[in-house]
Amino acid sequence: MTARYIGLFAALFALIVFVGVMMGTPFTVRLMVEAFAFALIAMGLNIQWGFGGLFNFGILGMLMVGGFAVTFISFPVNMAFWESEGPMLLGRSAIAAAIGAVLIFFAHRVQRFGIRGKWRGAVIVVAWFAAYVIFRTQMDPAANTITSTAGWVGGLGLPVILGWAFGGVLAGLIGFLVGKVSLGLRADYLAIATIGIAEILRAVIRNMEWLTRGTLTVSPIPWPVPNPQYYQELGVSISDSFVYARGGFLALVVLIVIAGLFLIHRAYQGPWGRMMRAIRDNHISAASMGKDVTGRQLEIFIFGSVLMGIGGAILVSFVGIFDPSSYQPINHTFIIWVMLIVGGAGNNFGALFGGLFIYIVWMLSEQLATGLFGAVSSWSSSMGWGEIPDIETRAVQMRIFVLGLVVTIALRFAPKGLLPEHISRKD
């Protein structure tokens, strides 16, 4: 295993150097920032699936939550909103939501007053309907007023690092709610439930224009380190300014990934990790030994969601724009699963390796396909057969083909991943 670790990470380092030589330093540094962010997300999925055996196909929703969180925290304050009636109307909406919550709370406890069976269910339905009506009567005017007078709420203008932390906290809270609802389901039904919840989150974020601007997008999102414009004002050339700025961003992200890797690995090697593996391998036996199976599964679901939220916040900060319509399952769910499958589920270093390697392959496949199609198109044109149409579109589609090919080869020759889980046992 040690030789495999050294060999694979050495090969990955050689690949990164090759990309730097061929594509240039600015592109390579940008590639590595995004790759490490995706590696952090893959580590979060590894906690859920590799440690706990929980199928989470709602990764996209957690990334959107993280992206929204950093936007809300770090984007400059919109004074037009604070000087309008928007805050007062939102306060009324919050009071209406609290009233609705109280109605629902007492409706679920009407059996104490002798109301049981179907009548209790009817009371709960009526309470939810009444809470919905009360809330919407206040929320709809507030949303219309905000969008018409200020455009949207805006941000808080706080440091970006706080936005990353808030992204993790908010995603963890969403993970708690999702886990409470769906962790009692079997593996396949859990996967379906998380897909549905992710689509609900995407629809909500896209349509809450008063809070997220919806499809209008938000930019520019501030950086936690000096951006290229800062270095250009100091007289640094444009090319070098991107290298310096992205290099600082990369250093910060690498520190976060290393810290997360260290903490997760320590937990995995300790009693907590042994308990999680026992629950994953045989939850019935673990429950018979007195372990709170559902509670521990909820715990790891929250931990994994926190890392996903932080990773989603990092990606939005780096690209400098929050666009809810840009989130797609192939780019923000399926590729994360490929990273973990190829890297090795249950192995923290496998998740790290898979995240870096697969994202590099994902990005380079489009560049290589464009060059290949261009060469073939020139040759076919010289032969009188005509050029290949829509080369750029076809090159983008080739990324999915290459990804599928990588998964097929990995499952054929390394079904447990390139760096599979290795559990040391003491006799």
Coordinates of C-alpha atoms in Angstrom, one line a residue, residues 49-418:
W49 CA -20.7 6.8 1.9
G50 CA -17.2 5.5 2.6
F51 CA -17.6 5.6 6.4
G52 CA -21.3 5.1 6.8
G53 CA -22.6 3.5 3.6
L54 CA -25.2 6.3 3.1
F55 CA -26.2 7.0 -0.5
N56 CA -26.3 10.8 -1.0
F57 CA -27.2 11.9 -4.5
G58 CA -28.2 15.3 -3.3
I59 CA -24.7 16.8 -3.4
L60 CA -25.8 19.5 -5.8
G61 CA -28.2 20.9 -3.2
M62 CA -25.4 21.2 -0.6
L63 CA -23.1 23.0 -3.1
M64 CA -25.8 25.5 -3.9
V65 CA -26.5 26.1 -0.2
G66 CA -22.8 26.8 0.3
G67 CA -22.6 29.1 -2.7
F68 CA -25.6 31.1 -1.5
A69 CA -24.2 31.3 2.0
V70 CA -20.9 32.9 1.0
T71 CA -22.7 35.2 -1.4
F72 CA -25.1 36.4 1.4
I73 CA -22.3 36.8 3.9
S74 CA -19.5 38.4 1.8
F75 CA -21.3 40.4 -0.9
P76 CA -21.4 44.2 -0.2
V77 CA -24.4 45.6 1.6
N78 CA -27.3 46.7 -0.6
M79 CA -28.3 50.0 1.1
A80 CA -31.4 50.3 -1.2
F81 CA -32.9 47.4 0.6
W82 CA -32.1 48.6 4.1
E83 CA -33.5 52.1 3.4
S84 CA -36.7 50.6 2.0
E85 CA -39.7 48.9 3.7
G86 CA -38.1 45.5 3.0
P87 CA -36.7 44.9 6.5
M88 CA -40.0 45.7 8.2
L89 CA -41.9 43.5 5.8
L90 CA -39.5 40.6 6.3
G91 CA -39.9 41.0 10.1
R92 CA -43.6 40.6 9.6
S93 CA -43.0 37.5 7.5
A94 CA -40.8 36.1 10.3
I95 CA -43.6 36.7 12.8
A96 CA -46.1 35.0 10.5
A97 CA -43.7 32.0 10.2
A98 CA -43.4 31.8 13.9
I99 CA -47.2 31.8 14.3
G100 CA -47.5 29.1 11.8
A101 CA -44.8 27.0 13.5
V102 CA -46.7 27.4 16.8
L103 CA -49.9 26.2 15.2
I104 CA -48.1 23.1 13.7
F105 CA -46.4 22.4 17.0
F106 CA -49.7 22.3 18.9
A107 CA -51.5 20.4 16.1
H108 CA -49.0 17.5 16.5
R109 CA -49.9 17.3 20.2
V110 CA -53.7 17.4 20.1
Q111 CA -53.9 13.8 21.3
R112 CA -53.4 15.3 24.8
F113 CA -56.8 16.8 24.4
G114 CA -58.4 13.5 23.4
I115 CA -58.2 14.1 19.6
R116 CA -56.8 10.9 18.0
G117 CA -56.8 8.9 14.8
K118 CA -58.2 10.5 11.7
W119 CA -59.3 13.6 13.5
R120 CA -55.7 14.2 14.7
G121 CA -54.5 13.9 11.1
A122 CA -57.2 16.3 9.9
V123 CA -56.1 18.9 12.5
I124 CA -52.5 18.6 11.4
V125 CA -53.5 19.2 7.8
V126 CA -55.6 22.2 8.7
A127 CA -52.8 23.6 10.8
W128 CA -50.3 23.3 8.0
F129 CA -52.7 24.9 5.5
A130 CA -53.4 27.8 7.9
A131 CA -49.6 28.2 8.6
Y132 CA -49.0 28.3 4.8
V133 CA -51.7 30.9 4.2
I134 CA -50.6 33.1 7.1
F135 CA -47.0 33.1 5.9
R136 CA -47.7 33.7 2.3
T137 CA -50.0 36.7 3.1
Q138 CA -47.0 38.4 4.5
M139 CA -44.1 37.0 2.4
D140 CA -45.6 37.7 -1.0
P141 CA -45.9 41.4 -0.5
A142 CA -42.5 41.5 1.1
A143 CA -40.9 39.7 -1.9
N144 CA -42.7 42.0 -4.4
T145 CA -41.7 45.1 -2.6
I146 CA -38.0 44.1 -2.3
T147 CA -37.6 43.1 -5.9
S148 CA -39.4 46.2 -7.2
T149 CA -37.6 48.8 -5.0
A150 CA -34.1 47.3 -4.2
G151 CA -33.8 44.3 -6.6
W152 CA -32.8 42.0 -3.8
V153 CA -31.6 41.8 -0.2
G154 CA -27.9 42.0 -0.9
G155 CA -25.1 40.7 1.3
L156 CA -23.7 41.6 4.7
G157 CA -20.3 42.7 3.6
L158 CA -18.5 40.4 6.1
P159 CA -15.1 38.6 5.5
V160 CA -15.2 35.8 3.0
I161 CA -13.8 33.2 5.4
L162 CA -16.9 33.7 7.6
G163 CA -19.0 33.0 4.4
W164 CA -17.2 29.7 3.9
A165 CA -17.8 28.8 7.6
F166 CA -21.5 29.8 7.3
G167 CA -21.7 27.7 4.1
G168 CA -20.6 24.7 6.1
V169 CA -23.0 25.5 9.0
L170 CA -26.0 26.1 6.7
A171 CA -25.3 22.9 4.7
G172 CA -24.9 21.0 8.0
L173 CA -28.3 22.3 9.1
I174 CA -29.9 21.3 5.8
G175 CA -28.1 17.9 6.2
F176 CA -29.7 17.5 9.7
L177 CA -33.2 18.2 8.3
V178 CA -32.7 15.9 5.4
G179 CA -31.2 13.2 7.6
K180 CA -34.1 13.4 10.1
V181 CA -36.6 12.9 7.3
S182 CA -34.8 10.3 5.1
L183 CA -32.2 8.3 7.0
G184 CA -34.8 5.7 8.0
L185 CA -35.0 4.7 4.3
R186 CA -33.2 1.8 2.7
A187 CA -30.1 2.6 0.6
D188 CA -31.9 2.9 -2.8
Y189 CA -34.8 4.8 -1.4
L190 CA -32.4 7.1 0.4
A191 CA -30.7 7.9 -2.9
I192 CA -34.0 8.8 -4.5
A193 CA -35.0 10.9 -1.6
T194 CA -31.8 12.9 -1.6
I195 CA -32.2 13.5 -5.4
G196 CA -35.6 14.9 -4.8
I197 CA -34.5 17.1 -1.9
A198 CA -31.6 18.5 -4.0
E199 CA -34.0 19.4 -6.8
I200 CA -36.3 21.1 -4.2
L201 CA -33.3 23.2 -2.9
R202 CA -32.3 24.1 -6.5
A203 CA -35.9 25.2 -7.3
V204 CA -36.2 27.2 -4.1
I205 CA -32.8 29.0 -4.6
R206 CA -33.6 29.8 -8.2
N207 CA -37.0 31.2 -7.5
M208 CA -36.3 33.3 -4.4
E209 CA -35.2 36.3 -6.4
W210 CA -35.6 38.7 -3.5
L211 CA -32.9 36.7 -1.6
T212 CA -30.6 35.1 -4.2
R213 CA -31.4 37.2 -7.4
G214 CA -32.4 33.9 -9.0
T215 CA -31.2 33.5 -12.6
L216 CA -30.0 37.1 -12.7
T217 CA -26.8 36.0 -10.9
V218 CA -24.7 37.8 -8.3
S219 CA -21.2 39.1 -9.0
P220 CA -18.4 39.9 -8.3
I221 CA -18.1 37.8 -5.1
P222 CA -15.1 39.0 -3.1
W223 CA -12.0 36.9 -2.6
P224 CA -10.5 36.1 0.8
V225 CA -7.0 37.0 -0.6
P226 CA -5.9 39.9 -2.8
N227 CA -7.3 39.5 -6.3
P228 CA -5.5 40.1 -9.6
Q229 CA -6.7 43.7 -9.8
Y230 CA -4.9 44.4 -6.5
Y231 CA -1.6 43.2 -7.9
Q232 CA -2.1 45.0 -11.2
E233 CA -2.5 48.3 -9.3
L234 CA 0.9 47.6 -7.8
G235 CA 2.4 47.4 -11.2
V236 CA 2.5 43.6 -11.7
S237 CA 1.8 42.4 -15.2
I238 CA -1.6 40.9 -16.0
S239 CA -0.2 37.3 -16.4
D240 CA 1.8 37.4 -13.1
S241 CA -1.1 39.1 -11.2
F242 CA -3.3 36.0 -12.0
V243 CA -0.5 33.7 -10.8
Y244 CA 0.1 35.6 -7.6
A245 CA -3.6 36.0 -6.8
R246 CA -4.6 32.4 -7.6
G247 CA -1.5 31.1 -5.9
G248 CA -2.6 32.8 -2.7
F249 CA -6.1 31.4 -3.1
L250 CA -4.7 28.0 -3.7
A251 CA -2.5 28.1 -0.6
L252 CA -5.6 28.9 1.5
V253 CA -7.6 26.1 0.0
V254 CA -4.8 23.6 0.4
L255 CA -4.5 24.5 4.1
I256 CA -8.2 23.9 4.6
V257 CA -8.1 20.6 2.8
I258 CA -5.0 19.5 4.8
A259 CA -6.7 20.5 8.1
G260 CA -9.9 18.6 7.1
L261 CA -7.9 15.6 6.0
F262 CA -6.0 15.5 9.3
L263 CA -9.1 15.8 11.5
I264 CA -11.0 13.2 9.5
H265 CA -8.2 10.7 9.4
R266 CA -7.6 11.1 13.2
A267 CA -11.3 10.4 13.8
Y268 CA -11.3 7.5 11.3
Q269 CA -8.4 5.8 13.1
G270 CA -10.0 6.2 16.5
P271 CA -13.0 4.6 18.3
W272 CA -15.4 6.8 16.4
G273 CA -14.1 5.5 13.1
R274 CA -14.3 1.9 14.3
M275 CA -17.9 2.4 15.4
M276 CA -18.9 3.9 12.1
R277 CA -17.3 1.0 10.2
A278 CA -19.2 -1.4 12.4
I279 CA -22.5 0.3 11.7
R280 CA -21.7 0.4 8.0
D281 CA -20.8 -3.3 7.8
N282 CA -23.7 -4.6 9.9
H283 CA -26.0 -2.1 11.5
I284 CA -28.1 -4.8 13.1
S285 CA -25.2 -6.2 15.0
A286 CA -24.1 -2.7 16.0
A287 CA -27.6 -1.9 17.3
S288 CA -27.6 -5.1 19.3
M289 CA -24.4 -3.9 21.0
G290 CA -26.2 -0.8 22.2
K291 CA -25.1 1.7 19.5
D292 CA -27.4 4.5 18.4
V293 CA -27.3 3.6 14.7
T294 CA -29.7 6.3 13.4
G295 CA -28.0 8.9 15.6
R296 CA -24.5 8.1 14.4
Q297 CA -25.7 8.0 10.7
L298 CA -27.2 11.4 11.2
E299 CA -23.9 12.5 12.7
I300 CA -21.9 11.5 9.7
F301 CA -24.5 12.8 7.2
I302 CA -24.1 16.2 8.9
F303 CA -20.3 16.1 8.9
G304 CA -20.2 15.2 5.2
S305 CA -22.7 18.0 4.4
V306 CA -20.5 20.5 6.2
L307 CA -17.5 19.8 4.0
M308 CA -19.7 19.9 0.9
G309 CA -21.1 23.3 1.9
I310 CA -17.6 24.7 2.5
G311 CA -16.4 23.3 -0.9
G312 CA -19.4 24.8 -2.7
A313 CA -18.7 28.2 -1.0
I314 CA -15.0 28.0 -2.1
L315 CA -16.0 27.3 -5.7
V316 CA -18.4 30.3 -5.8
S317 CA -15.8 32.6 -4.2
F318 CA -13.2 31.6 -6.7
V319 CA -15.2 32.0 -9.9
G320 CA -16.6 35.3 -8.4
I321 CA -20.2 34.6 -9.5
F322 CA -23.2 32.9 -8.0
D323 CA -25.5 31.6 -10.8
P324 CA -28.1 29.1 -9.6
S325 CA -28.9 28.0 -13.2
S326 CA -25.3 26.8 -13.7
Y327 CA -25.7 23.9 -11.2
Q328 CA -26.2 20.6 -13.1
P329 CA -26.3 17.1 -11.7
I330 CA -23.5 15.9 -14.1
N331 CA -21.1 18.6 -12.9
H332 CA -22.1 18.7 -9.2
T333 CA -23.2 15.3 -8.2
F334 CA -22.2 12.6 -10.7
I335 CA -18.6 13.7 -11.0
I336 CA -18.2 13.7 -7.2
W337 CA -19.3 10.0 -7.1
V338 CA -16.8 9.2 -9.9
M339 CA -14.0 10.8 -7.8
L340 CA -14.8 8.7 -4.8
I341 CA -15.3 5.5 -6.9
V342 CA -12.0 5.9 -8.7
G343 CA -10.1 7.1 -5.7
G344 CA -11.4 4.6 -3.3
A345 CA -14.3 4.7 -0.9
G346 CA -13.5 4.6 2.8
N347 CA -10.0 6.0 2.3
N348 CA -9.4 9.7 3.0
F349 CA -6.4 9.8 0.7
G350 CA -8.3 7.9 -2.0
A351 CA -11.0 10.6 -1.9
L352 CA -8.3 13.3 -2.1
F353 CA -6.5 11.6 -5.0
G354 CA -9.7 10.9 -6.8
G355 CA -10.9 14.4 -6.5
L356 CA -7.7 15.9 -7.9
F357 CA -7.2 13.3 -10.6
I358 CA -10.7 13.2 -12.0
Y359 CA -11.2 16.9 -12.1
I360 CA -7.9 17.3 -14.0
V361 CA -9.1 14.6 -16.5
W362 CA -12.5 16.3 -16.7
M363 CA -11.0 19.7 -17.6
L364 CA -8.3 18.5 -19.9
S365 CA -10.6 16.1 -21.9
E366 CA -12.3 19.1 -23.4
Q367 CA -9.0 20.7 -24.4
L368 CA -7.7 17.5 -25.9
A369 CA -10.9 16.7 -27.7
T370 CA -10.9 20.2 -29.2
G371 CA -7.4 19.7 -30.5
L372 CA -8.2 16.2 -31.8
F373 CA -11.4 17.2 -33.6
G374 CA -9.6 20.3 -35.1
A375 CA -6.9 18.1 -36.5
V376 CA -9.3 15.5 -37.9
S377 CA -11.5 18.3 -39.3
S378 CA -8.5 19.9 -41.1
W379 CA -7.6 16.5 -42.5
S380 CA -11.1 15.6 -43.7
S381 CA -11.4 19.1 -45.2
S382 CA -8.2 18.6 -47.1
M383 CA -9.5 15.3 -48.4
G384 CA -12.7 17.0 -49.7
W385 CA -15.0 15.5 -47.1
G386 CA -15.8 18.7 -45.3
E387 CA -15.1 20.0 -41.8
I388 CA -16.5 18.7 -38.6
P389 CA -19.3 21.0 -37.4
D390 CA -19.7 22.3 -33.9
I391 CA -16.3 21.2 -32.7
E392 CA -16.6 23.1 -29.4
T393 CA -20.0 21.6 -28.5
R394 CA -18.7 18.1 -29.4
A395 CA -15.6 18.6 -27.3
V396 CA -17.7 19.5 -24.2
Q397 CA -19.7 16.3 -24.7
M398 CA -16.5 14.3 -24.9
R399 CA -15.9 15.0 -21.2
I400 CA -18.8 12.7 -20.3
F401 CA -17.5 10.0 -22.6
V402 CA -14.0 10.2 -21.1
L403 CA -15.5 10.2 -17.6
G404 CA -17.5 7.1 -18.3
L405 CA -14.4 5.4 -19.9
V406 CA -12.3 6.2 -16.7
V407 CA -15.0 4.7 -14.5
T408 CA -15.3 1.6 -16.6
I409 CA -11.5 1.0 -16.6
A410 CA -11.3 1.7 -12.8
L411 CA -14.2 -0.7 -12.0
R412 CA -12.6 -3.4 -14.3
F413 CA -9.1 -3.3 -12.9
A414 CA -9.6 -1.6 -9.4
P415 CA -13.2 -2.3 -8.3
K416 CA -12.4 -0.9 -4.8
G417 CA -10.7 2.1 -6.1
L418 CA -7.0 3.0 -6.8

